[in-house]
Amino acid sequence: MSLFSQPAARSSIFGSLGNQSSATASSQPQQSQGSGTGSIFANLQTQPPSQPAQSSLFSTPGTSQPNQPGQTSLFQNLGSSQPQQQTSGLFGQPQPAISQTATSSLFAPQATTGALGLSQPPQGQAAQNGQQPPAPVRLSQPAYFDSLLEKGKKRARDADGGTSFNELPGLQLGLSDIARRVREIGGVGTHMPADRAADSKAHYLLAASGVNLGATRRDLDALNVQPTASTTGINVPIEWDPDTNRYMDQMQQQSTLKMIAEGIERAHRNFDAYLDENIDINWEAQRRKIYEHFGLVSNVGESSDAASQMSPGVRGSFGRSTRRSQIINGNQSKQSALGRSIFGQSSLQKSVIGTPNMGYKTASLFADVEDRSGQGAVSDDRFSRDKQTKFAEKVQALNRARLQEKPHPILHEFKEVQMQPGGESPYQLIDAFKALIEIVREPPNPQNASQTDVPKQRQFLNDYLDETPNSARQVEIRKRILDGSRRSLEHQFFEGVESLINRNAREANLGGVPTAVNKIRAYIRVRDVRKDLKPDELELQKIDDIEPLWAVVYFLLRCGLVQDAAAYVKEHAAPFRAIERNFVTYIMSYAKDKDRRLPRDLQDRINTEYQQKARMAPENSLDPYKMACYKIIGRCELTKRTIEGINQSSNDWLWLQFCLAREVNRVEEVAGDVFGLDEIRESVSEIGQRHYQKGQEGLGGYGTYFHLLILAGMFEQAISFLYPYTYVAAVHFAIALNYYGLLRVSDQPGAETDLLTYSTKDLPQISFGRMLGYYTRDFRTSNLDAAVDYLVLICLNIDLPGAAGKAQASLCHEALRELVLESREFAQLLGDIHKDGTRLKGTIEQRLNLIGLSDQEMFLKTVTVQAASVADDNGRTTDAVLLYHLAEDYDNVIAIVNRALSDSLAVSLSDPEPQLSPLKPRQQQQGQAGQQQQQQQEPSPNSSFSLTTVSEPSTLARNMISLYDSNPLYLARIRPQNRQTCGILLRLSTVKSHILSQNWAAALDTIAATNLLPLAARGSIPAIRAHAATTNQLPQE
């Protein structure tokens, strides 16, 4: 490009603003591939280009030259024409190029397009160049562009000395203003280098954000990065120096640096090898766990399935797992049933107890549980915490009774806690506890009841877990659920009858002896006064026009007083026979049968009478209570299980379902008479799907549907439904059900993430162990004993058949291990020792019989040894000493003590001696049985007499050595080498103390006693050499 080149076409800086046309533009298609020019205001108004015209900076009209594509002037691309190829504009945006070869001159006096519409090329010049003169074009708004040019010049003058330039809007700047702003922002001229054209957008973006590019560039250039110490002076060759001393100093310095670098590298390798050999981490699972915690995974179930199928060596976004294949294969035979390592959970399993709750609202750790506590009970208030404390006391009392092998009324105890005022728990939770009491038939005081009437621990396990639908065990447990649920609804209704009579004593007019029949009569009078006994258009059949006899019988049946109803009918046999002569026979047979079933002949007869009355009776002529009595006693028309003409609540409808249901051998039963617990469960499930789906409260709130599920014997679904609303109540319902064996616990891999799972036979299961572990997050920091009592309950399922029982026991042991390692309350949880070496049992050891460990040795191998190993690896000396002593590994105790002594001796005399972290004081929060045993051994119940509750390594070593020296059994299990080393280190510790006190003579005597230095040689070289030869015989560790 040349400034004086002769372009093919001329345009000014504001080219293409006019609206021109050329008659010869379409006649030269061969010029459509040339490069184009454009202006800043390109394409505001476009026109097809005219034939090529040649001009230069000082061109004359008579000059003519052929087109030369590629030649441009100083302001290339400032003109515009029809686009053909994209070029970069002023602000990095693509600009359209014209379709015809055209270049522009800087000050071309003749142009094919007008500049601001002020001039047009003369026709004579166009003819001289061999072109036809273009037609004159009128500009639509010439005054607008004139004013725009004047405003640009005025702003340039204001920018030089004016004060109003910065006050003007940025979108109305002129061309010179824009060019000046570009130079100020980018710090470059008008011509940007080609290699920086792609970065122009970033420059403007940073400048618009307030970043000073020039100052930032200078700051970055001023940075002086110094080389690290590990790389300075190591591999630099040493130049020869005639000065031997200086040369040797350089050699020594370089050798020292090399040794340091090699030591650091060796430490890195050792640390990596240690991680590879001891820590089992799957980074992909950890990444997924982090994502799930922050809610970054949409479907946690899919993530869990993917994690369960992933091998330990899979490569994730955090890199390949460091666990080597040979280490995995070698440890597979050593892992427990849950595949755990001593450092916590394995790579594919979650923590059993979760992380402690830090006081905020508890979030669910189950993938299938949505937190809805805001819609129901508040999960983190004073009432909830008080209720948790009282529930914990009941659980501790339960475990004390289990240790003594005594029955415990756990349902009555939990019901009392739930009945306490405070909070927002619905009353249906209390009704659910009452229903379970009726199903289990738990007496309020088992000590005063006969042994045959008291349910025992896990009594219903075999019946409830039987998977054969028509087996005798399943039929028996379904009968128990039906009868208990019906009795619960009947007792609840009778309590309502008495409450209504007490509130309306004048209308009730009870009087006389308050028998059940008299109470029902009073209840009917109150209902009659309130006009809700019957519809207005119906008339009830009465005795002497006073007492509605059918209503009395119905409400007696509704209250479960079948014998009283039969006695009432027998007492008024004449009126009943006058109305319905066979009814007396029906109700007498109904009351005598324990299953409340009529013989086949009476069943057929009552069904026939019921059908005749329902079909043939005139409208509004039948007493609705009489038809209800027939339906209840004869189980008539089971396809329509409702009563018309009587005001009924949801509990009345429920009672009718349980009253009509029977559990019999379905093979022998008539098809029309089959209606049992399974049909009720189907109805309850349908109600839940319609009214109690996620996000729906339904009628009566969540407590109503939970009560329905408990009555129907759908215990697993009930716990899963209640848990999002009030997990405190859900956990204790699960504990009570599991205590009696009425809960299926999950042993599937999906139980790690889901609360409710299903077996291969589509039977619901609850992740009982993890639910208890997660529940202890709220209080295990402040109440460890209560947390242990809850985790011990996981071993209730140790009697499950097959591998399920072993898996539950292993889950319980793992939860206790995690609790021990998390709390570090070793003295309280695992035990302590007196000064005389007497062993004190910890909270866990006192409950060995409840966690499936029959002897102490199994407990030591299961919990204590692994906790000691972790404490030693973490540098907790006093914890490791105590745990290894409790594990009866006395040699390891002395080895740890020696290591602590060596570290203290290595400290300079001018520095303070390192102190150990003493054990936490032992606090007694145990039961009565444990307190009786420890009061005989401890003079003070709130203090710790552990030998390891010291902070000085020398004191710790003397305590342990004095203990082991007093018992030959201890000494026999300690290596002589370790004992000798400990004695030498103790003497050296004494020497150090003498030196600090400036007792030089005693220090020399103690050093001589250690026999480490030949002080008695008195300068004898042979004696010194002989002593030096014996140095290798000393222990090196």
Tab-separated table of C-alpha atoms in Angstrom, residues 436-732:
chain	number	residue	atom	x	y	z
A	436	LEU	CA	-49.170	-49.519	68.749
A	437	ILE	CA	-49.844	-50.189	72.425
A	438	GLU	CA	-53.081	-51.943	71.459
A	439	ILE	CA	-51.390	-53.897	68.659
A	440	VAL	CA	-48.534	-55.071	70.893
A	441	ARG	CA	-50.779	-55.245	74.002
A	442	GLU	CA	-48.100	-53.675	76.131
A	443	PRO	CA	-49.099	-53.262	79.802
A	444	PRO	CA	-48.236	-49.954	81.473
A	445	ASN	CA	-46.463	-51.749	84.339
A	446	PRO	CA	-44.926	-55.050	83.199
A	447	GLN	CA	-43.693	-55.919	86.692
A	448	ASN	CA	-47.260	-56.221	87.986
A	449	ALA	CA	-48.605	-58.104	84.943
A	450	SER	CA	-48.415	-61.822	84.391
A	451	GLN	CA	-45.521	-63.132	82.359
A	452	THR	CA	-47.815	-64.428	79.620
A	453	ASP	CA	-49.375	-61.001	79.021
A	454	VAL	CA	-46.110	-59.076	78.780
A	455	PRO	CA	-44.623	-58.867	75.269
A	456	LYS	CA	-40.926	-59.644	75.147
A	457	GLN	CA	-38.116	-58.082	73.177
A	458	ARG	CA	-38.261	-59.034	69.460
A	459	GLN	CA	-41.298	-61.204	70.129
A	460	PHE	CA	-43.001	-60.628	66.767
A	461	LEU	CA	-39.877	-60.768	64.603
A	462	ASN	CA	-40.438	-64.186	63.008
A	463	ASP	CA	-44.128	-63.553	62.342
A	464	TYR	CA	-43.572	-60.105	60.856
A	465	LEU	CA	-40.627	-61.068	58.644
A	466	ASP	CA	-42.311	-64.173	57.236
A	467	GLU	CA	-42.524	-63.519	53.499
A	468	THR	CA	-45.151	-66.204	52.729
A	469	PRO	CA	-48.507	-64.354	52.384
A	470	ASN	CA	-50.836	-67.164	53.529
A	471	SER	CA	-48.614	-68.729	56.168
A	472	ALA	CA	-49.920	-69.197	59.699
A	473	ARG	CA	-47.432	-66.630	61.028
A	474	GLN	CA	-48.495	-63.973	58.563
A	475	VAL	CA	-52.182	-64.578	59.241
A	476	GLU	CA	-51.528	-64.303	62.970
A	477	ILE	CA	-49.639	-61.006	62.721
A	478	ARG	CA	-52.271	-59.524	60.405
A	479	LYS	CA	-55.010	-60.520	62.893
A	480	ARG	CA	-53.064	-58.826	65.653
A	481	ILE	CA	-52.748	-55.609	63.634
A	482	LEU	CA	-56.463	-55.632	62.703
A	483	ASP	CA	-57.651	-56.256	66.250
A	484	GLY	CA	-55.261	-53.759	67.799
A	485	SER	CA	-56.109	-50.998	65.344
A	486	ARG	CA	-59.839	-51.573	65.804
A	487	ARG	CA	-59.535	-51.514	69.600
A	488	SER	CA	-57.513	-48.320	69.397
A	489	LEU	CA	-60.209	-46.578	67.369
A	490	GLU	CA	-62.910	-47.874	69.718
A	491	HIS	CA	-61.117	-46.652	72.824
A	492	GLN	CA	-60.478	-43.312	71.185
A	493	PHE	CA	-64.190	-42.935	70.373
A	494	PHE	CA	-65.237	-43.880	73.914
A	495	GLU	CA	-62.872	-41.230	75.303
A	496	GLY	CA	-64.578	-38.736	73.001
A	497	VAL	CA	-67.989	-39.840	74.305
A	498	GLU	CA	-66.960	-39.233	77.906
A	499	SER	CA	-65.380	-35.897	77.018
A	500	LEU	CA	-68.554	-34.711	75.264
A	501	ILE	CA	-70.705	-35.753	78.235
A	502	ASN	CA	-68.460	-33.901	80.682
A	503	ARG	CA	-68.548	-30.748	78.568
A	504	ASN	CA	-72.369	-30.881	78.233
A	505	ALA	CA	-73.443	-32.257	81.584
A	506	ARG	CA	-76.850	-30.519	81.570
A	507	GLU	CA	-77.870	-31.789	78.156
A	508	ALA	CA	-76.426	-35.233	78.834
A	509	ASN	CA	-78.369	-35.669	82.107
A	510	LEU	CA	-76.367	-38.767	82.915
A	511	GLY	CA	-77.607	-39.423	86.470
A	512	GLY	CA	-77.795	-42.789	88.143
A	513	VAL	CA	-75.006	-45.304	87.815
A	514	PRO	CA	-72.519	-44.221	85.080
A	515	THR	CA	-72.532	-47.555	83.230
A	516	ALA	CA	-71.479	-47.847	79.628
A	517	VAL	CA	-75.099	-48.051	78.439
A	518	ASN	CA	-76.073	-44.971	80.452
A	519	LYS	CA	-73.127	-43.045	79.029
A	520	ILE	CA	-74.227	-43.960	75.507
A	521	ARG	CA	-77.759	-42.803	76.296
A	522	ALA	CA	-76.428	-39.494	77.578
A	523	TYR	CA	-74.224	-39.170	74.493
A	524	ILE	CA	-77.245	-39.717	72.231
A	525	ARG	CA	-79.187	-37.027	74.106
A	526	VAL	CA	-76.386	-34.518	73.583
A	527	ARG	CA	-76.160	-35.391	69.889
A	528	ASP	CA	-79.924	-35.057	69.561
A	529	VAL	CA	-79.875	-31.609	71.159
A	530	ARG	CA	-77.104	-30.560	68.802
A	531	LYS	CA	-79.180	-31.788	65.802
A	532	ASP	CA	-76.415	-34.001	64.401
A	533	LEU	CA	-77.784	-37.397	65.381
A	534	LYS	CA	-79.749	-37.944	62.176
A	535	PRO	CA	-80.969	-36.122	59.062
A	536	ASP	CA	-84.123	-34.094	59.565
A	537	GLU	CA	-86.202	-36.145	57.123
A	538	LEU	CA	-85.518	-39.456	58.883
A	539	GLU	CA	-87.260	-40.901	61.931
A	540	LEU	CA	-85.478	-43.268	64.311
A	541	GLN	CA	-87.190	-46.290	65.786
A	542	LYS	CA	-87.536	-45.801	69.550
A	543	ILE	CA	-88.664	-47.689	72.629
A	544	ASP	CA	-91.808	-46.027	73.956
A	545	ASP	CA	-90.982	-43.078	71.715
A	546	ILE	CA	-88.149	-42.133	74.066
A	547	GLU	CA	-84.987	-44.119	73.428
A	548	PRO	CA	-83.651	-44.865	69.888
A	549	LEU	CA	-82.778	-48.508	70.416
A	550	TRP	CA	-80.827	-49.003	67.160
A	551	ALA	CA	-78.677	-45.930	67.859
A	552	VAL	CA	-77.832	-47.305	71.320
A	553	VAL	CA	-76.735	-50.642	69.828
A	554	TYR	CA	-74.684	-48.955	67.119
A	555	PHE	CA	-72.770	-46.654	69.485
A	556	LEU	CA	-72.123	-49.559	71.857
A	557	LEU	CA	-70.610	-51.453	68.935
A	558	ARG	CA	-68.700	-48.319	67.929
A	559	CYS	CA	-67.145	-48.169	71.382
A	560	GLY	CA	-66.168	-51.837	71.189
A	561	LEU	CA	-68.646	-52.809	73.919
A	562	VAL	CA	-69.974	-55.884	72.117
A	563	GLN	CA	-70.941	-57.729	75.294
A	564	ASP	CA	-72.788	-54.671	76.593
A	565	ALA	CA	-74.613	-54.365	73.264
A	566	ALA	CA	-75.644	-58.036	73.430
A	567	ALA	CA	-76.835	-57.588	77.022
A	568	TYR	CA	-78.818	-54.488	76.032
A	569	VAL	CA	-80.542	-56.350	73.176
A	570	LYS	CA	-81.272	-59.295	75.448
A	571	GLU	CA	-82.727	-56.944	78.072
A	572	HIS	CA	-85.000	-55.379	75.466
A	573	ALA	CA	-85.639	-58.574	73.532
A	574	ALA	CA	-89.365	-57.937	73.147
A	575	PRO	CA	-89.109	-54.652	71.287
A	576	PHE	CA	-86.324	-56.012	69.121
A	577	ARG	CA	-88.260	-59.158	68.256
A	578	ALA	CA	-91.263	-57.042	67.426
A	579	ILE	CA	-89.197	-55.096	64.931
A	580	GLU	CA	-86.618	-57.685	63.760
A	581	ARG	CA	-87.204	-61.132	65.199
A	582	ASN	CA	-83.862	-62.615	64.087
A	583	PHE	CA	-81.606	-59.791	65.231
A	584	VAL	CA	-81.362	-61.099	68.790
A	585	THR	CA	-79.964	-64.385	67.430
A	586	TYR	CA	-77.490	-62.590	65.206
A	587	ILE	CA	-75.984	-60.373	67.885
A	588	MET	CA	-75.804	-63.173	70.461
A	589	SER	CA	-73.841	-65.358	68.045
A	590	TYR	CA	-71.674	-62.392	67.073
A	591	ALA	CA	-70.767	-61.654	70.695
A	592	LYS	CA	-69.857	-65.272	71.502
A	593	ASP	CA	-67.415	-65.790	68.634
A	594	LYS	CA	-63.867	-64.616	69.432
A	595	ASP	CA	-63.244	-63.714	65.770
A	596	ARG	CA	-66.595	-61.875	65.532
A	597	ARG	CA	-67.886	-64.056	62.747
A	598	LEU	CA	-71.323	-65.614	62.229
A	599	PRO	CA	-71.865	-69.236	61.209
A	600	ARG	CA	-72.459	-69.795	57.526
A	601	ASP	CA	-76.247	-70.276	57.829
A	602	LEU	CA	-76.711	-67.111	59.877
A	603	GLN	CA	-74.355	-65.267	57.551
A	604	ASP	CA	-76.450	-66.156	54.509
A	605	ARG	CA	-79.684	-65.294	56.284
A	606	ILE	CA	-78.570	-61.864	57.485
A	607	ASN	CA	-77.191	-61.024	54.027
A	608	THR	CA	-80.563	-61.908	52.476
A	609	GLU	CA	-82.490	-59.763	54.958
A	610	TYR	CA	-80.114	-56.858	54.450
A	611	GLN	CA	-80.467	-56.999	50.664
A	612	GLN	CA	-84.273	-57.139	50.893
A	613	LYS	CA	-84.489	-54.182	53.217
A	614	ALA	CA	-82.085	-52.110	51.126
A	615	ARG	CA	-84.013	-52.785	47.911
A	616	MET	CA	-87.664	-52.954	48.947
A	617	ALA	CA	-87.961	-50.403	51.737
A	618	PRO	CA	-89.461	-47.015	50.797
A	619	GLU	CA	-87.197	-44.020	50.758
A	620	ASN	CA	-86.473	-42.394	54.131
A	621	SER	CA	-88.287	-45.229	55.929
A	622	LEU	CA	-85.280	-47.205	57.166
A	623	ASP	CA	-83.504	-46.405	60.384
A	624	PRO	CA	-79.839	-45.782	59.293
A	625	TYR	CA	-78.554	-47.142	62.617
A	626	LYS	CA	-80.424	-50.413	62.075
A	627	MET	CA	-78.830	-50.846	58.640
A	628	ALA	CA	-75.436	-50.006	60.168
A	629	CYS	CA	-75.901	-52.719	62.823
A	630	TYR	CA	-76.807	-55.266	60.156
A	631	LYS	CA	-73.775	-54.310	58.033
A	632	ILE	CA	-71.381	-54.528	61.001
A	633	ILE	CA	-72.642	-57.819	62.431
A	634	GLY	CA	-73.266	-59.610	59.147
A	635	ARG	CA	-70.464	-58.012	57.054
A	636	CYS	CA	-73.096	-57.278	54.420
A	637	GLU	CA	-72.364	-55.815	51.000
A	638	LEU	CA	-68.588	-55.646	51.352
A	639	THR	CA	-68.296	-53.897	48.009
A	640	LYS	CA	-69.876	-50.817	49.609
A	641	ARG	CA	-68.079	-50.180	52.879
A	642	THR	CA	-69.850	-46.976	53.925
A	643	ILE	CA	-72.925	-46.158	56.019
A	644	GLU	CA	-75.487	-43.717	54.676
A	645	GLY	CA	-77.597	-41.440	56.818
A	646	ILE	CA	-75.122	-41.137	59.710
A	647	ASN	CA	-72.686	-38.310	60.253
A	648	GLN	CA	-69.238	-39.916	60.216
A	649	SER	CA	-65.726	-38.673	60.710
A	650	SER	CA	-62.588	-40.118	59.137
A	651	ASN	CA	-62.035	-42.251	62.237
A	652	ASP	CA	-65.582	-43.624	61.942
A	653	TRP	CA	-64.884	-44.642	58.352
A	654	LEU	CA	-61.606	-46.222	59.402
A	655	TRP	CA	-63.260	-48.138	62.215
A	656	LEU	CA	-65.839	-49.536	59.810
A	657	GLN	CA	-63.065	-50.839	57.543
A	658	PHE	CA	-61.295	-52.616	60.401
A	659	CYS	CA	-64.604	-53.870	61.759
A	660	LEU	CA	-65.506	-55.486	58.433
A	661	ALA	CA	-62.041	-56.896	57.731
A	662	ARG	CA	-61.215	-60.501	58.639
A	663	GLU	CA	-58.023	-62.510	58.242
A	664	VAL	CA	-58.887	-66.081	57.244
A	665	ASN	CA	-57.582	-68.718	54.916
A	666	ARG	CA	-58.414	-67.197	51.559
A	667	VAL	CA	-58.402	-70.553	49.848
A	668	GLU	CA	-61.389	-71.726	51.889
A	669	GLU	CA	-63.224	-68.397	52.029
A	670	VAL	CA	-66.001	-67.365	49.646
A	671	ALA	CA	-64.761	-64.838	47.126
A	672	GLY	CA	-67.390	-62.247	48.108
A	673	ASP	CA	-66.417	-62.439	51.786
A	674	VAL	CA	-62.673	-61.814	51.246
A	675	PHE	CA	-61.758	-58.492	52.794
A	676	GLY	CA	-58.703	-58.204	54.998
A	677	LEU	CA	-55.706	-56.109	55.922
A	678	ASP	CA	-54.248	-56.137	52.419
A	679	GLU	CA	-57.363	-54.464	51.019
A	680	ILE	CA	-57.217	-51.828	53.745
A	681	ARG	CA	-53.593	-51.149	52.881
A	682	GLU	CA	-54.531	-50.656	49.250
A	683	SER	CA	-57.169	-48.100	50.261
A	684	VAL	CA	-54.707	-46.264	52.511
A	685	SER	CA	-52.086	-46.190	49.749
A	686	GLU	CA	-54.649	-44.770	47.347
A	687	ILE	CA	-55.529	-42.049	49.857
A	688	GLY	CA	-51.856	-41.184	50.195
A	689	GLN	CA	-51.352	-40.953	46.459
A	690	ARG	CA	-54.338	-38.651	46.101
A	691	HIS	CA	-53.949	-36.320	49.057
A	692	TYR	CA	-50.521	-36.729	50.662
A	693	GLN	CA	-48.000	-36.620	47.860
A	694	LYS	CA	-44.866	-34.453	48.118
A	695	GLY	CA	-45.810	-30.851	48.660
A	696	GLN	CA	-49.408	-31.687	49.701
A	697	GLU	CA	-50.638	-31.576	53.265
A	698	GLY	CA	-53.978	-33.269	52.704
A	699	LEU	CA	-56.887	-33.169	55.117
A	700	GLY	CA	-55.883	-32.985	58.764
A	701	GLY	CA	-52.171	-32.490	58.098
A	702	TYR	CA	-49.401	-35.052	57.944
A	703	GLY	CA	-50.366	-36.545	61.319
A	704	THR	CA	-53.608	-37.929	59.907
A	705	TYR	CA	-51.934	-39.930	57.170
A	706	PHE	CA	-49.204	-41.127	59.542
A	707	HIS	CA	-51.923	-42.418	61.879
A	708	LEU	CA	-53.552	-44.174	58.925
A	709	LEU	CA	-50.287	-45.912	58.018
A	710	ILE	CA	-49.720	-47.094	61.598
A	711	LEU	CA	-53.260	-48.464	61.839
A	712	ALA	CA	-52.824	-50.319	58.549
A	713	GLY	CA	-49.592	-51.911	59.739
A	714	MET	CA	-47.509	-50.102	57.088
A	715	PHE	CA	-44.815	-49.269	59.611
A	716	GLU	CA	-41.893	-48.728	57.225
A	717	GLN	CA	-43.886	-46.353	55.024
A	718	ALA	CA	-45.089	-44.536	58.157
A	719	ILE	CA	-41.540	-43.915	59.411
A	720	SER	CA	-40.407	-42.744	55.978
A	721	PHE	CA	-43.409	-40.403	55.703
A	722	LEU	CA	-42.998	-38.877	59.171
A	723	TYR	CA	-39.210	-38.417	59.056
A	724	PRO	CA	-39.151	-35.241	56.880
A	725	TYR	CA	-41.647	-33.504	59.181
A	726	THR	CA	-40.359	-34.465	62.632
A	727	TYR	CA	-37.383	-36.802	62.622
A	728	VAL	CA	-37.290	-36.918	66.444
A	729	ALA	CA	-40.666	-38.636	66.645
A	730	ALA	CA	-39.910	-40.817	63.615
A	731	VAL	CA	-36.696	-42.154	65.173
A	732	HIS	CA	-38.420	-43.138	68.417
